[in-house]
PDB file of C-alpha atoms in Angstrom:
ATOM      1  CA  MET Y  91       1.462  -4.652 -19.006  1.00  0.00           C
ATOM      2  CA  ARG Y  92       3.323  -1.311 -20.170  1.00  0.00           C
ATOM      3  CA  GLN Y  93       0.796   0.869 -18.204  1.00  0.00           C
ATOM      4  CA  PHE Y  94       1.333  -1.331 -15.015  1.00  0.00           C
ATOM      5  CA  LEU Y  95       5.444  -1.236 -15.160  1.00  0.00           C
ATOM      6  CA  GLU Y  96       4.785   2.891 -15.740  1.00  0.00           C
ATOM      7  CA  ILE Y  97       3.002   2.979 -12.435  1.00  0.00           C
ATOM      8  CA  LYS Y  98       4.965   0.289 -10.496  1.00  0.00           C
ATOM      9  CA  SER Y  99       7.937   2.471 -11.506  1.00  0.00           C
ATOM     10  CA  GLN Y 100       6.427   5.343  -9.462  1.00  0.00           C
ATOM     11  CA  HIS Y 101       5.759   2.758  -6.685  1.00  0.00           C
ATOM     12  CA  PRO Y 102       8.728   0.373  -6.512  1.00  0.00           C
ATOM     13  CA  ASP Y 103       8.474  -0.052  -2.544  1.00  0.00           C
ATOM     14  CA  ALA Y 104       4.942  -0.786  -2.673  1.00  0.00           C
ATOM     15  CA  LEU Y 105       2.690  -3.371  -3.708  1.00  0.00           C
ATOM     16  CA  LEU Y 106       0.656  -2.287  -6.651  1.00  0.00           C
ATOM     17  CA  MET Y 107      -2.691  -3.275  -6.680  1.00  0.00           C
ATOM     18  CA  PHE Y 108      -3.955  -2.603 -10.009  1.00  0.00           C
ATOM     19  CA  ARG Y 109      -7.494  -2.441 -10.936  1.00  0.00           C
ATOM     20  CA  MET Y 110      -8.707  -4.161 -14.114  1.00  0.00           C
ATOM     21  CA  GLY Y 111     -12.690  -4.536 -14.425  1.00  0.00           C
ATOM     22  CA  ASP Y 112     -14.000  -6.566 -11.229  1.00  0.00           C
ATOM     23  CA  PHE Y 113     -10.453  -7.388  -9.658  1.00  0.00           C
ATOM     24  CA  TYR Y 114      -7.334  -6.093  -8.426  1.00  0.00           C
ATOM     25  CA  GLU Y 115      -4.491  -7.767 -10.252  1.00  0.00           C
ATOM     26  CA  MET Y 116      -0.730  -7.952  -9.346  1.00  0.00           C
ATOM     27  CA  PHE Y 117       1.818  -9.222 -11.438  1.00  0.00           C
ATOM     28  CA  PHE Y 118       5.270 -10.090 -11.285  1.00  0.00           C
ATOM     29  CA  GLU Y 119       7.131 -10.201  -7.832  1.00  0.00           C
ATOM     30  CA  ASP Y 120       3.827  -8.410  -6.457  1.00  0.00           C
ATOM     31  CA  ALA Y 121       2.077 -11.477  -7.416  1.00  0.00           C
ATOM     32  CA  VAL Y 122       4.166 -14.011  -5.976  1.00  0.00           C
ATOM     33  CA  THR Y 123       4.438 -12.178  -2.253  1.00  0.00           C
ATOM     34  CA  ALA Y 124       0.636 -11.178  -2.319  1.00  0.00           C
ATOM     35  CA  ALA Y 125      -0.282 -14.915  -3.463  1.00  0.00           C
ATOM     36  CA  ALA Y 126       1.827 -15.940  -0.209  1.00  0.00           C
ATOM     37  CA  VAL Y 127       0.603 -13.491   2.333  1.00  0.00           C
ATOM     38  CA  LEU Y 128      -3.134 -13.948   0.845  1.00  0.00           C
ATOM     39  CA  ASP Y 129      -3.019 -17.504   0.659  1.00  0.00           C
ATOM     40  CA  ILE Y 130      -4.502 -17.119  -2.882  1.00  0.00           C
ATOM     41  CA  ALA Y 131      -3.825 -18.470  -5.986  1.00  0.00           C
ATOM     42  CA  LEU Y 132      -0.436 -17.780  -8.131  1.00  0.00           C
ATOM     43  CA  THR Y 133      -1.066 -17.889 -11.810  1.00  0.00           C
ATOM     44  CA  SER Y 134       0.464 -16.487 -14.963  1.00  0.00           C
ATOM     45  CA  ARG Y 135      -0.347 -14.399 -18.117  1.00  0.00           C
ATOM     46  CA  ASP Y 136       0.666 -15.870 -21.701  1.00  0.00           C
ATOM     47  CA  LYS Y 137       1.400 -19.195 -19.987  1.00  0.00           C
ATOM     48  CA  ASP Y 138       2.648 -20.547 -23.524  1.00  0.00           C
ATOM     49  CA  VAL Y 139       5.610 -18.286 -23.683  1.00  0.00           C
ATOM     50  CA  GLU Y 140       8.704 -19.199 -22.105  1.00  0.00           C
ATOM     51  CA  ASP Y 141       9.013 -16.913 -19.314  1.00  0.00           C
ATOM     52  CA  PRO Y 142       5.256 -16.521 -18.233  1.00  0.00           C
ATOM     53  CA  VAL Y 143       4.279 -13.225 -16.038  1.00  0.00           C
ATOM     54  CA  PRO Y 144       3.111 -14.172 -12.674  1.00  0.00           C
ATOM     55  CA  MET Y 145      -0.029 -12.922 -11.667  1.00  0.00           C
ATOM     56  CA  ALA Y 146      -2.279 -12.962  -8.631  1.00  0.00           C
ATOM     57  CA  GLY Y 147      -5.742 -11.139  -8.095  1.00  0.00           C
ATOM     58  CA  VAL Y 148      -8.534 -10.467  -5.716  1.00  0.00           C
ATOM     59  CA  PRO Y 149     -12.345  -9.536  -6.288  1.00  0.00           C
ATOM     60  CA  TYR Y 150     -12.431  -5.772  -5.759  1.00  0.00           C
ATOM     61  CA  HIS Y 151     -15.502  -5.806  -3.579  1.00  0.00           C
ATOM     62  CA  ALA Y 152     -13.104  -7.668  -1.168  1.00  0.00           C
ATOM     63  CA  LEU Y 153     -10.343  -5.425  -1.124  1.00  0.00           C
ATOM     64  CA  GLY Y 154     -10.847  -4.623   2.638  1.00  0.00           C
ATOM     65  CA  GLY Y 155      -9.825  -7.832   4.164  1.00  0.00           C
ATOM     66  CA  TYR Y 156      -7.078  -8.611   1.904  1.00  0.00           C
ATOM     67  CA  LEU Y 157      -5.720  -4.957   1.962  1.00  0.00           C
ATOM     68  CA  ARG Y 158      -5.894  -5.289   5.998  1.00  0.00           C
ATOM     69  CA  THR Y 159      -3.990  -8.302   5.907  1.00  0.00           C
ATOM     70  CA  LEU Y 160      -1.455  -6.809   3.664  1.00  0.00           C
ATOM     71  CA  VAL Y 161      -1.111  -3.909   5.707  1.00  0.00           C
ATOM     72  CA  GLU Y 162      -0.601  -5.581   9.418  1.00  0.00           C
ATOM     73  CA  ARG Y 163       2.133  -7.764   7.570  1.00  0.00           C
ATOM     74  CA  GLY Y 164       3.874  -4.358   7.161  1.00  0.00           C
ATOM     75  CA  MET Y 165       3.494  -3.982   3.713  1.00  0.00           C
ATOM     76  CA  LYS Y 166       3.025  -0.886   1.731  1.00  0.00           C
ATOM     77  CA  VAL Y 167       0.011  -1.058  -0.811  1.00  0.00           C
ATOM     78  CA  ALA Y 168      -0.513   1.403  -3.648  1.00  0.00           C
ATOM     79  CA  ILE Y 169      -4.104   1.086  -5.180  1.00  0.00           C
ATOM     80  CA  CYS Y 170      -4.233   1.860  -8.754  1.00  0.00           C
ATOM     81  CA  GLU Y 171      -8.267   2.399 -10.006  1.00  0.00           C
ATOM     82  CA  GLN Y 172      -9.445   3.154 -13.357  1.00  0.00           C
ATOM     83  CA  MET Y 173     -10.028   6.387 -13.637  1.00  0.00           C
ATOM     84  CA  GLU Y 174     -12.496   5.874 -16.875  1.00  0.00           C
ATOM     85  CA  THR Y 175     -14.859   3.071 -18.019  1.00  0.00           C
ATOM     86  CA  PRO Y 176     -13.629   0.886 -21.256  1.00  0.00           C
ATOM     87  CA  GLU Y 177     -16.405   2.819 -23.246  1.00  0.00           C
ATOM     88  CA  GLU Y 178     -15.151   6.065 -22.528  1.00  0.00           C
ATOM     89  CA  ALA Y 179     -11.393   5.111 -23.471  1.00  0.00           C
ATOM     90  CA  ARG Y 180     -12.607   3.549 -26.708  1.00  0.00           C
ATOM     91  CA  ARG Y 181     -14.170   6.906 -27.704  1.00  0.00           C
ATOM     92  CA  ARG Y 182     -11.116   9.029 -26.553  1.00  0.00           C
ATOM     93  CA  LYS Y 183      -8.898   9.680 -29.629  1.00  0.00           C
ATOM     94  CA  GLY Y 184      -5.509   7.902 -29.574  1.00  0.00           C
ATOM     95  CA  PRO Y 185      -4.651   4.621 -27.785  1.00  0.00           C
ATOM     96  CA  ASN Y 186      -7.827   2.947 -25.898  1.00  0.00           C
ATOM     97  CA  ILE Y 187      -6.486   1.787 -22.983  1.00  0.00           C
ATOM     98  CA  VAL Y 188      -8.563   2.248 -19.555  1.00  0.00           C
ATOM     99  CA  HIS Y 189      -6.527   5.410 -18.124  1.00  0.00           C
ATOM    100  CA  ARG Y 190      -5.475   4.424 -14.377  1.00  0.00           C
ATOM    101  CA  GLU Y 191      -4.306   5.986 -11.333  1.00  0.00           C
ATOM    102  CA  VAL Y 192      -2.980   5.495  -7.962  1.00  0.00           C
ATOM    103  CA  VAL Y 193      -5.267   7.047  -5.791  1.00  0.00           C
ATOM    104  CA  ARG Y 194      -3.762   5.978  -2.480  1.00  0.00           C
ATOM    105  CA  VAL Y 195      -1.319   4.713  -0.548  1.00  0.00           C
ATOM    106  CA  VAL Y 196      -1.694   2.603   2.422  1.00  0.00           C
ATOM    107  CA  THR Y 197       0.904   1.593   4.983  1.00  0.00           C
ATOM    108  CA  PRO Y 198       0.611   0.305   8.513  1.00  0.00           C
ATOM    109  CA  GLY Y 199       0.687   3.515   9.993  1.00  0.00           C
ATOM    110  CA  ALA Y 200      -1.373   5.519   7.235  1.00  0.00           C
ATOM    111  CA  LEU Y 201      -4.312   3.224   7.886  1.00  0.00           C
ATOM    112  CA  LEU Y 202      -7.649   5.326   7.615  1.00  0.00           C
ATOM    113  CA  ASP Y 203     -10.349   2.801   6.966  1.00  0.00           C
ATOM    114  CA  GLU Y 204     -12.568   2.289  10.036  1.00  0.00           C
ATOM    115  CA  GLU Y 205     -13.175  -1.190   8.429  1.00  0.00           C
ATOM    116  CA  HIS Y 206      -9.790  -1.823   8.669  1.00  0.00           C
ATOM    117  CA  LEU Y 207      -8.817  -0.426  11.935  1.00  0.00           C
ATOM    118  CA  ARG Y 208      -8.480  -2.481  14.921  1.00  0.00           C
ATOM    119  CA  SER Y 209     -10.981  -1.656  17.525  1.00  0.00           C
ATOM    120  CA  GLY Y 210     -10.214   0.400  20.342  1.00  0.00           C
ATOM    121  CA  GLU Y 211      -6.428   0.326  19.835  1.00  0.00           C
ATOM    122  CA  PRO Y 212      -4.463   3.188  18.744  1.00  0.00           C
ATOM    123  CA  ASN Y 213      -2.814   3.144  14.829  1.00  0.00           C
ATOM    124  CA  PHE Y 214       0.469   5.469  15.494  1.00  0.00           C
ATOM    125  CA  LEU Y 215       2.732   6.813  12.779  1.00  0.00           C
ATOM    126  CA  ALA Y 216       6.111   7.316  14.591  1.00  0.00           C
ATOM    127  CA  ALA Y 217       8.873   9.592  13.418  1.00  0.00           C
ATOM    128  CA  VAL Y 218      12.598   9.358  14.875  1.00  0.00           C
ATOM    129  CA  VAL Y 219      15.477  11.853  14.336  1.00  0.00           C
ATOM    130  CA  ALA Y 220      18.566  11.515  16.497  1.00  0.00           C
ATOM    131  CA  GLU Y 221      21.662  13.857  16.242  1.00  0.00           C
ATOM    132  CA  GLY Y 222      19.847  17.041  16.909  1.00  0.00           C
ATOM    133  CA  GLU Y 223      21.774  20.435  18.280  1.00  0.00           C
ATOM    134  CA  ARG Y 224      22.316  18.103  21.520  1.00  0.00           C
ATOM    135  CA  PRO Y 225      24.637  15.190  21.490  1.00  0.00           C
ATOM    136  CA  GLY Y 226      22.523  11.705  22.263  1.00  0.00           C
ATOM    137  CA  ALA Y 227      18.992  13.573  21.877  1.00  0.00           C
ATOM    138  CA  VAL Y 228      16.397  11.912  20.177  1.00  0.00           C
ATOM    139  CA  GLY Y 229      13.267  13.143  19.148  1.00  0.00           C
ATOM    140  CA  LEU Y 230      10.283  11.596  18.655  1.00  0.00           C
ATOM    141  CA  SER Y 231       6.643  12.294  16.952  1.00  0.00           C
ATOM    142  CA  LEU Y 232       3.670  10.008  16.702  1.00  0.00           C
ATOM    143  CA  LEU Y 233       0.350  10.703  15.159  1.00  0.00           C
ATOM    144  CA  ASP Y 234      -2.367   8.577  15.157  1.00  0.00           C
ATOM    145  CA  ILE Y 235      -4.370   9.409  11.830  1.00  0.00           C
ATOM    146  CA  SER Y 236      -7.359   8.090  12.892  1.00  0.00           C
ATOM    147  CA  SER Y 237      -7.862  10.158  16.095  1.00  0.00           C
ATOM    148  CA  GLY Y 238      -5.760  12.921  15.383  1.00  0.00           C
ATOM    149  CA  GLU Y 239      -3.914  12.363  18.512  1.00  0.00           C
ATOM    150  CA  PHE Y 240      -0.091  13.612  18.065  1.00  0.00           C
ATOM    151  CA  VAL Y 241       2.625  13.370  20.726  1.00  0.00           C
ATOM    152  CA  VAL Y 242       6.191  14.949  20.464  1.00  0.00           C
ATOM    153  CA  ILE Y 243       8.946  13.579  23.047  1.00  0.00           C
ATOM    154  CA  GLU Y 244      12.341  14.669  22.795  1.00  0.00           C
ATOM    155  CA  THR Y 245      15.010  12.377  24.974  1.00  0.00           C
ATOM    156  CA  ASP Y 246      18.502  12.696  25.711  1.00  0.00           C
ATOM    157  CA  ASP Y 247      19.531   9.095  25.310  1.00  0.00           C
ATOM    158  CA  GLY Y 248      18.216   6.316  22.962  1.00  0.00           C
ATOM    159  CA  PRO Y 249      17.487   3.675  25.665  1.00  0.00           C
ATOM    160  CA  THR Y 250      14.397   6.110  27.072  1.00  0.00           C
ATOM    161  CA  ALA Y 251      13.464   6.395  22.967  1.00  0.00           C
ATOM    162  CA  GLN Y 252      13.246   3.284  22.651  1.00  0.00           C
ATOM    163  CA  ALA Y 253      11.139   2.780  25.972  1.00  0.00           C
ATOM    164  CA  GLU Y 254       8.833   5.501  24.567  1.00  0.00           C
ATOM    165  CA  LEU Y 255       8.446   3.622  21.492  1.00  0.00           C
ATOM    166  CA  ALA Y 256       7.574   0.688  23.102  1.00  0.00           C
ATOM    167  CA  ARG Y 257       5.232   1.954  25.440  1.00  0.00           C
ATOM    168  CA  PHE Y 258       3.179   3.744  22.236  1.00  0.00           C
ATOM    169  CA  GLY Y 259       3.497   0.636  20.141  1.00  0.00           C
ATOM    170  CA  PRO Y 260       3.540   2.117  16.574  1.00  0.00           C
ATOM    171  CA  ARG Y 261       2.441   0.418  13.844  1.00  0.00           C
ATOM    172  CA  GLU Y 262       4.849   2.059  11.416  1.00  0.00           C
ATOM    173  CA  ILE Y 263       8.439   4.101  12.305  1.00  0.00           C
ATOM    174  CA  LEU Y 264      10.015   6.100  10.123  1.00  0.00           C
ATOM    175  CA  ALA Y 265      13.436   7.280  10.518  1.00  0.00           C
ATOM    176  CA  ASP Y 266      16.106   8.724   8.767  1.00  0.00           C
TER     177      ASP Y 266
END
């Protein structure tokens, strides 16, 4: 749990999928959220204690479908993998807890895997900047990471910027 909490502290705004053997486990609020969104069982660790830790998990080989569902619901997901086997951890000096690291963070606009993308649809990530050198000016940049398409637009007013965003339909918008 200490390892999970340490890694979670580095990604507080992401749902952390923590690889433990053949499953990606989620704990605390991440487990409660994932169980509701993915319609999976919510259970707990240490059921005999006064305040058990909520837990939910999905098989590692089925990550694709679950990840797509979470991202389509607008969630940011951090994937934490085991960087060594349990046998390697036991041979190592010091604590023999399997070393884990976040290997990727997935958001709606930063989805790259073909299996997760909607066929034939762009997957734009948009950035919006207002209040540049000209009063009322709005700058937009849109990037479809999956295809490499990049668009930059500068407008003199908010309604035009909103219309452009509606036209491109980004999956995710970054704003200051």
